[in-house]
Tab-separated table of C-alpha atoms in Angstrom:
chain	number	residue	atom	x	y	z
A	20	UNK	CA	0.000	0.000	0.000
A	21	UNK	CA	1.551	3.318	-1.079
A	22	UNK	CA	1.607	6.259	1.253
A	23	UNK	CA	-0.512	9.253	0.139
A	24	UNK	CA	1.540	12.039	-1.383
A	25	UNK	CA	2.195	15.169	0.646
A	26	UNK	CA	2.476	18.187	-1.633
A	27	UNK	CA	5.216	20.822	-1.330
A	28	UNK	CA	3.453	23.926	-0.008
A	29	UNK	CA	5.541	27.036	0.705
A	30	UNK	CA	3.425	27.756	3.767
A	31	UNK	CA	1.657	26.070	6.700
A	32	UNK	CA	-1.179	27.920	8.479
A	33	UNK	CA	-1.728	27.110	12.174
A	34	UNK	CA	-5.001	28.487	13.504
A	35	UNK	CA	-6.886	28.689	16.757
A	36	UNK	CA	-10.623	28.016	16.395
A	37	UNK	CA	-12.897	29.592	19.053
A	38	UNK	CA	-12.751	33.380	18.723
A	39	UNK	CA	-10.483	33.089	15.687
A	40	UNK	CA	-11.582	30.972	12.729
A	41	UNK	CA	-14.900	30.403	14.548
A	42	UNK	CA	-17.038	33.173	16.023
A	43	UNK	CA	-16.746	33.128	19.838
A	44	UNK	CA	-20.515	33.068	20.407
A	45	UNK	CA	-22.103	31.534	17.293
A	46	UNK	CA	-19.219	29.295	16.082
A	47	UNK	CA	-19.869	30.653	12.564
A	48	UNK	CA	-16.902	30.546	10.145
A	49	UNK	CA	-18.480	31.858	6.932
A	50	UNK	CA	-16.603	35.235	6.948
A	51	UNK	CA	-13.414	33.165	6.500
A	52	UNK	CA	-14.839	30.868	3.802
A	53	UNK	CA	-13.325	32.625	0.787
A	54	UNK	CA	-9.802	32.560	2.226
A	55	UNK	CA	-10.192	28.919	3.278
A	56	UNK	CA	-11.171	28.133	-0.299
A	57	UNK	CA	-8.200	30.014	-1.748
A	58	UNK	CA	-5.798	28.193	0.572
A	59	UNK	CA	-7.365	24.840	-0.302
A	60	UNK	CA	-7.031	25.577	-4.023
A	61	UNK	CA	-3.300	26.204	-3.511
A	62	UNK	CA	-2.983	23.060	-1.331
A	63	UNK	CA	-1.827	25.151	1.660
A	64	UNK	CA	-2.492	23.130	4.850
A	65	UNK	CA	-4.671	24.919	7.416
A	66	UNK	CA	-3.964	23.191	10.727
A	67	UNK	CA	-6.507	23.618	13.568
A	68	UNK	CA	-4.571	24.347	16.775
A	69	UNK	CA	-7.121	24.448	19.530
A	70	UNK	CA	-8.241	23.639	23.055
A	71	UNK	CA	-11.039	21.528	21.551
A	72	UNK	CA	-10.949	17.748	21.848
A	73	UNK	CA	-10.286	15.216	19.113
A	74	UNK	CA	-13.990	14.241	19.246
A	75	UNK	CA	-15.020	17.859	18.598
A	76	UNK	CA	-12.526	18.257	15.782
A	77	UNK	CA	-13.500	15.209	13.741
A	78	UNK	CA	-16.837	16.726	12.706
A	79	UNK	CA	-15.443	20.270	12.432
A	80	UNK	CA	-12.620	19.190	10.112
A	81	UNK	CA	-15.223	17.755	7.768
A	82	UNK	CA	-17.358	20.910	7.910
A	83	UNK	CA	-14.339	23.160	7.266
A	84	UNK	CA	-12.889	20.945	4.522
A	85	UNK	CA	-9.741	20.215	6.558
A	86	UNK	CA	-9.859	16.407	6.656
A	87	UNK	CA	-6.510	16.031	4.886
A	88	UNK	CA	-4.575	18.293	7.241
A	89	UNK	CA	-3.193	17.470	10.704
A	90	UNK	CA	-4.642	18.973	13.869
A	91	UNK	CA	-3.477	19.967	17.322
A	92	UNK	CA	-6.112	19.429	20.024
A	93	UNK	CA	-6.356	20.138	23.755
A	94	UNK	CA	-3.772	22.966	23.561
A	95	UNK	CA	-1.023	20.666	22.303
A	96	UNK	CA	-1.800	17.555	24.360
A	97	UNK	CA	-3.127	15.679	21.295
A	98	UNK	CA	-1.743	15.699	17.725
A	99	UNK	CA	-3.648	14.060	14.851
A	100	UNK	CA	-1.857	12.936	11.687
A	101	UNK	CA	-3.762	12.137	8.473
A	102	UNK	CA	-2.184	9.502	6.190
A	103	UNK	CA	-0.052	11.945	4.154
A	104	UNK	CA	1.660	13.107	7.363
A	105	UNK	CA	2.411	9.629	8.675
A	106	UNK	CA	5.909	8.211	8.604
A	107	UNK	CA	6.024	4.619	7.366
A	108	UNK	CA	8.549	3.589	10.041
A	109	UNK	CA	7.444	5.785	12.942
A	110	UNK	CA	3.654	5.388	12.803
A	111	UNK	CA	1.727	2.156	12.963
A	112	UNK	CA	-1.136	1.519	10.577
A	113	UNK	CA	-4.125	2.861	12.540
A	114	UNK	CA	-7.315	0.936	13.143
A	115	UNK	CA	-9.450	4.071	12.954
A	116	UNK	CA	-11.669	4.271	9.856
A	117	UNK	CA	-10.581	7.855	9.097
A	118	UNK	CA	-6.936	6.773	8.863
A	119	UNK	CA	-5.715	9.091	11.625
A	120	UNK	CA	-2.710	8.386	13.799
A	121	UNK	CA	-2.981	10.235	17.129
A	122	UNK	CA	0.005	11.241	19.255
A	123	UNK	CA	-0.461	12.184	22.928
A	124	UNK	CA	2.705	13.878	24.245
A	125	UNK	CA	0.934	15.048	27.420
A	126	UNK	CA	-0.043	13.207	30.598
A	127	UNK	CA	-3.152	11.060	30.832
A	128	UNK	CA	-6.291	13.000	31.772
A	129	UNK	CA	-7.135	10.643	34.670
A	130	UNK	CA	-3.800	11.416	36.329
A	131	UNK	CA	-4.389	15.163	35.839
A	132	UNK	CA	-7.862	14.929	37.399
A	133	UNK	CA	-6.574	13.015	40.440
A	134	UNK	CA	-3.804	15.567	40.977
A	135	UNK	CA	-6.243	18.485	40.741
A	136	UNK	CA	-8.533	16.916	43.336
A	137	UNK	CA	-5.608	16.412	45.739
A	138	UNK	CA	-4.338	19.984	45.234
A	139	UNK	CA	-7.813	21.480	45.666
A	140	UNK	CA	-8.377	19.689	48.968
A	141	UNK	CA	-4.880	20.299	50.332
A	142	UNK	CA	-4.902	24.046	49.597
A	143	UNK	CA	-8.622	24.710	50.107
A	144	UNK	CA	-9.102	26.029	46.552
A	145	UNK	CA	-12.410	26.721	44.809
A	146	UNK	CA	-12.726	25.570	41.224
A	147	UNK	CA	-14.823	23.144	39.196
A	148	UNK	CA	-13.338	20.648	36.747
A	149	UNK	CA	-15.151	19.838	33.522
A	150	UNK	CA	-14.887	16.142	34.388
A	151	UNK	CA	-17.147	16.640	37.425
A	152	UNK	CA	-19.732	18.797	35.640
A	153	UNK	CA	-22.903	17.364	34.170
A	154	UNK	CA	-23.929	17.831	30.552
A	155	UNK	CA	-26.326	20.698	31.315
A	156	UNK	CA	-23.627	22.734	33.058
A	157	UNK	CA	-21.145	22.266	30.205
A	158	UNK	CA	-23.833	23.312	27.715
A	159	UNK	CA	-24.586	26.434	29.746
A	160	UNK	CA	-20.904	27.412	29.960
A	161	UNK	CA	-20.107	26.778	26.303
A	162	UNK	CA	-23.351	27.389	24.418
A	163	UNK	CA	-22.855	24.034	22.698
A	164	UNK	CA	-25.514	21.552	21.654
A	165	UNK	CA	-25.905	18.372	23.711
A	166	UNK	CA	-23.822	16.434	21.160
A	167	UNK	CA	-21.191	19.185	21.058
A	168	UNK	CA	-20.948	19.321	24.842
A	169	UNK	CA	-20.516	15.547	25.016
A	170	UNK	CA	-17.637	15.812	22.524
A	171	UNK	CA	-16.061	18.624	24.567
A	172	UNK	CA	-16.141	16.366	27.635
A	173	UNK	CA	-14.172	13.595	25.858
A	174	UNK	CA	-10.776	14.679	27.204
A	175	UNK	CA	-7.562	12.721	26.562
A	176	UNK	CA	-4.660	14.845	27.755
A	177	UNK	CA	-6.019	17.945	29.491
A	178	UNK	CA	-8.700	19.067	31.941
A	179	UNK	CA	-10.561	22.417	31.723
A	180	UNK	CA	-11.685	24.113	34.912
A	181	UNK	CA	-13.702	27.149	35.982
A	182	UNK	CA	-11.791	29.213	38.560
A	183	UNK	CA	-13.982	30.379	41.481
A	184	UNK	CA	-11.283	31.741	43.830
A	185	UNK	CA	-9.115	34.869	44.020
A	186	UNK	CA	-6.043	35.683	41.937
A	187	UNK	CA	-3.460	35.117	44.677
A	188	UNK	CA	-4.644	31.536	45.101
A	189	UNK	CA	-4.549	31.121	41.320
A	190	UNK	CA	-0.826	31.862	41.423
A	191	UNK	CA	-0.426	29.230	44.147
A	192	UNK	CA	-2.182	26.714	41.872
A	193	UNK	CA	0.211	27.643	39.028
A	194	UNK	CA	3.229	26.934	41.221
A	195	UNK	CA	1.889	23.717	42.744
A	196	UNK	CA	1.036	22.297	39.312
A	197	UNK	CA	4.419	23.318	37.914
A	198	UNK	CA	6.203	21.274	40.583
A	199	UNK	CA	4.055	18.306	39.499
A	200	UNK	CA	5.110	18.771	35.860
A	201	UNK	CA	1.708	20.205	34.943
A	202	UNK	CA	0.851	23.463	33.204
A	203	UNK	CA	-2.073	25.869	33.640
A	204	UNK	CA	-3.058	27.978	30.629
A	205	UNK	CA	-5.984	30.281	29.984
A	206	UNK	CA	-8.421	29.693	27.131
A	207	UNK	CA	-11.464	31.642	26.043
A	208	UNK	CA	-13.898	30.112	28.550
A	209	UNK	CA	-11.817	27.877	30.827
A	210	UNK	CA	-8.436	27.435	32.404
A	211	UNK	CA	-6.782	24.284	31.026
A	212	UNK	CA	-4.452	21.942	32.922
A	213	UNK	CA	-2.134	19.608	30.995
A	214	UNK	CA	1.377	18.214	30.997
A	215	UNK	CA	4.383	20.296	29.969
A	216	UNK	CA	3.112	20.872	26.428
A	217	UNK	CA	1.619	23.820	24.575
A	218	UNK	CA	0.416	24.808	21.118
A	219	UNK	CA	3.845	26.113	20.134
A	220	UNK	CA	5.641	22.872	21.003
A	221	UNK	CA	3.044	20.855	19.109
A	222	UNK	CA	3.433	23.109	16.059
A	223	UNK	CA	7.221	22.644	16.197
A	224	UNK	CA	6.715	18.867	16.375
A	225	UNK	CA	4.540	18.978	13.250
A	226	UNK	CA	7.073	21.169	11.445
A	227	UNK	CA	9.820	18.673	12.256
A	228	UNK	CA	7.614	15.850	10.939
A	229	UNK	CA	6.939	17.817	7.735
A	230	UNK	CA	10.650	18.466	7.258
A	231	UNK	CA	11.528	14.798	7.754
A	232	UNK	CA	8.952	13.803	5.110
A	233	UNK	CA	9.569	16.575	2.554
A	234	UNK	CA	13.157	17.661	3.141
A	235	UNK	CA	12.540	21.388	3.641
A	236	UNK	CA	10.958	23.715	6.185
A	237	UNK	CA	8.048	25.829	4.895
A	238	UNK	CA	7.161	29.303	6.138
A	239	UNK	CA	4.549	29.404	8.899
A	240	UNK	CA	1.611	31.659	9.734
A	241	UNK	CA	-0.124	31.472	13.125
A	242	UNK	CA	-3.473	32.994	14.098
A	243	UNK	CA	-5.097	33.220	17.535
A	244	UNK	CA	-6.972	35.476	19.928
A	245	UNK	CA	-6.228	34.249	23.463
A	246	UNK	CA	-3.363	33.834	25.958
A	247	UNK	CA	-3.178	30.103	25.222
A	248	UNK	CA	-2.256	31.027	21.610
A	249	UNK	CA	0.832	33.043	22.557
A	250	UNK	CA	3.142	30.001	22.607
A	251	UNK	CA	2.039	29.236	19.040
A	252	UNK	CA	2.266	32.817	17.798
A	253	UNK	CA	5.778	33.210	19.206
A	254	UNK	CA	7.023	30.255	17.115
A	255	UNK	CA	5.546	31.038	13.668
A	256	UNK	CA	7.296	33.212	11.075
A	257	UNK	CA	4.206	35.441	10.791
A	258	UNK	CA	1.626	35.922	13.544
A	259	UNK	CA	-1.883	37.365	13.772
A	260	UNK	CA	-3.439	38.404	17.081
A	261	UNK	CA	-7.163	38.569	16.420
A	262	UNK	CA	-9.104	41.253	18.298
A	263	UNK	CA	-11.111	39.813	21.208
A	264	UNK	CA	-13.330	40.899	24.090
A	265	UNK	CA	-11.734	38.729	26.825
A	266	UNK	CA	-9.634	41.640	28.158
A	267	UNK	CA	-6.557	39.470	28.776
A	268	UNK	CA	-3.148	40.942	27.884
A	269	UNK	CA	-1.686	39.602	24.635
A	270	UNK	CA	1.928	40.559	25.255
A	271	UNK	CA	3.693	39.692	22.036
A	272	UNK	CA	5.466	42.612	20.372
A	273	UNK	CA	7.346	42.057	17.139
A	274	UNK	CA	7.484	43.291	13.573
A	275	UNK	CA	6.127	39.891	12.523
A	276	UNK	CA	2.942	40.307	14.630
A	277	UNK	CA	-0.200	41.838	13.107
A	278	UNK	CA	-3.145	42.850	15.313
A	279	UNK	CA	-6.537	42.881	13.611
A	280	UNK	CA	-9.334	45.395	13.907
A	281	UNK	CA	-12.082	42.822	13.278
A	282	UNK	CA	-12.926	39.933	15.594
A	283	UNK	CA	-13.503	36.235	14.963
A	284	UNK	CA	-13.514	34.874	11.394
A	285	UNK	CA	-13.632	38.394	9.895
A	286	UNK	CA	-10.441	39.189	11.827
A	287	UNK	CA	-9.001	35.848	10.696
A	288	UNK	CA	-9.510	36.847	7.058
A	289	UNK	CA	-8.081	40.305	7.753
A	290	UNK	CA	-4.933	38.762	9.235
A	291	UNK	CA	-4.431	36.201	6.473
A	292	UNK	CA	-4.861	38.911	3.843
A	293	UNK	CA	-2.406	41.223	5.607
A	294	UNK	CA	0.413	38.672	5.463
A	295	UNK	CA	-0.283	36.820	2.232
A	296	UNK	CA	-0.670	40.039	0.248
A	297	UNK	CA	3.070	40.535	0.866
A	298	UNK	CA	4.245	36.885	1.035
A	299	UNK	CA	5.905	35.817	-2.253
A	300	UNK	CA	5.407	32.327	-3.613
A	301	UNK	CA	2.363	31.131	-1.714
A	302	UNK	CA	-0.048	31.466	-4.665
A	303	UNK	CA	2.229	29.587	-7.049
A	304	UNK	CA	2.609	26.738	-4.559
A	305	UNK	CA	6.391	26.873	-4.897
A	306	UNK	CA	8.524	26.884	-1.713
A	307	UNK	CA	10.818	29.904	-1.524
């Protein structure tokens, strides 16, 4: 059986979803549709890089037309490789019907949940883990359908939580988790706890995989709107910080960072257009 061919794009696009490619409240992505189509026509991989779970992404990838590209889920704790990104010697033939190989560089979610429960009791902290919420509560917090909320609860390498205590105790949680080899990062709706991984490290892993398969390193564009995207945006050659209403500082200053005026998928399109209007070679599909 021959391995599917991976084309030679000059560019890889890594994108956050909620609040970026997807509207924060409605999850609509239509304002970005024309740019998604242009990138697909040029065979430029658009790689979802998100706090969402693998279960959530499987349906979304189909809806967005991204079934042939890899994905990074749970803020870097889960990496999905479609057949064209699989290495014949490094990846076993998967049993899954969609042909995905899934890598989990983080810690197991059950271990993370047990640690959080111990830390909460020992330090008298107030927070609620997603794993102890019922379906109705997750739906209320996320605005998702019942099916969507169930998919969001299918965690593999990270645990979201709602913080209900003061900021000084939050810093204590940061430090305690760090000693345990765990990391706390802020998303759009939740804080996320995982092993010592992040979106930037996962993107670097995928770039190294691409280079081992194709023999060159393409340019990279990263887009995101929240603090948990900063690790990604600090690693890509070009970065877009999409305007958001969360009020969290997005402290990344560089000539290669563009800040949009528009929010959500309209801001996503604005950012892509800003960089690709001046990026040679991407339309021809030839690496520079």
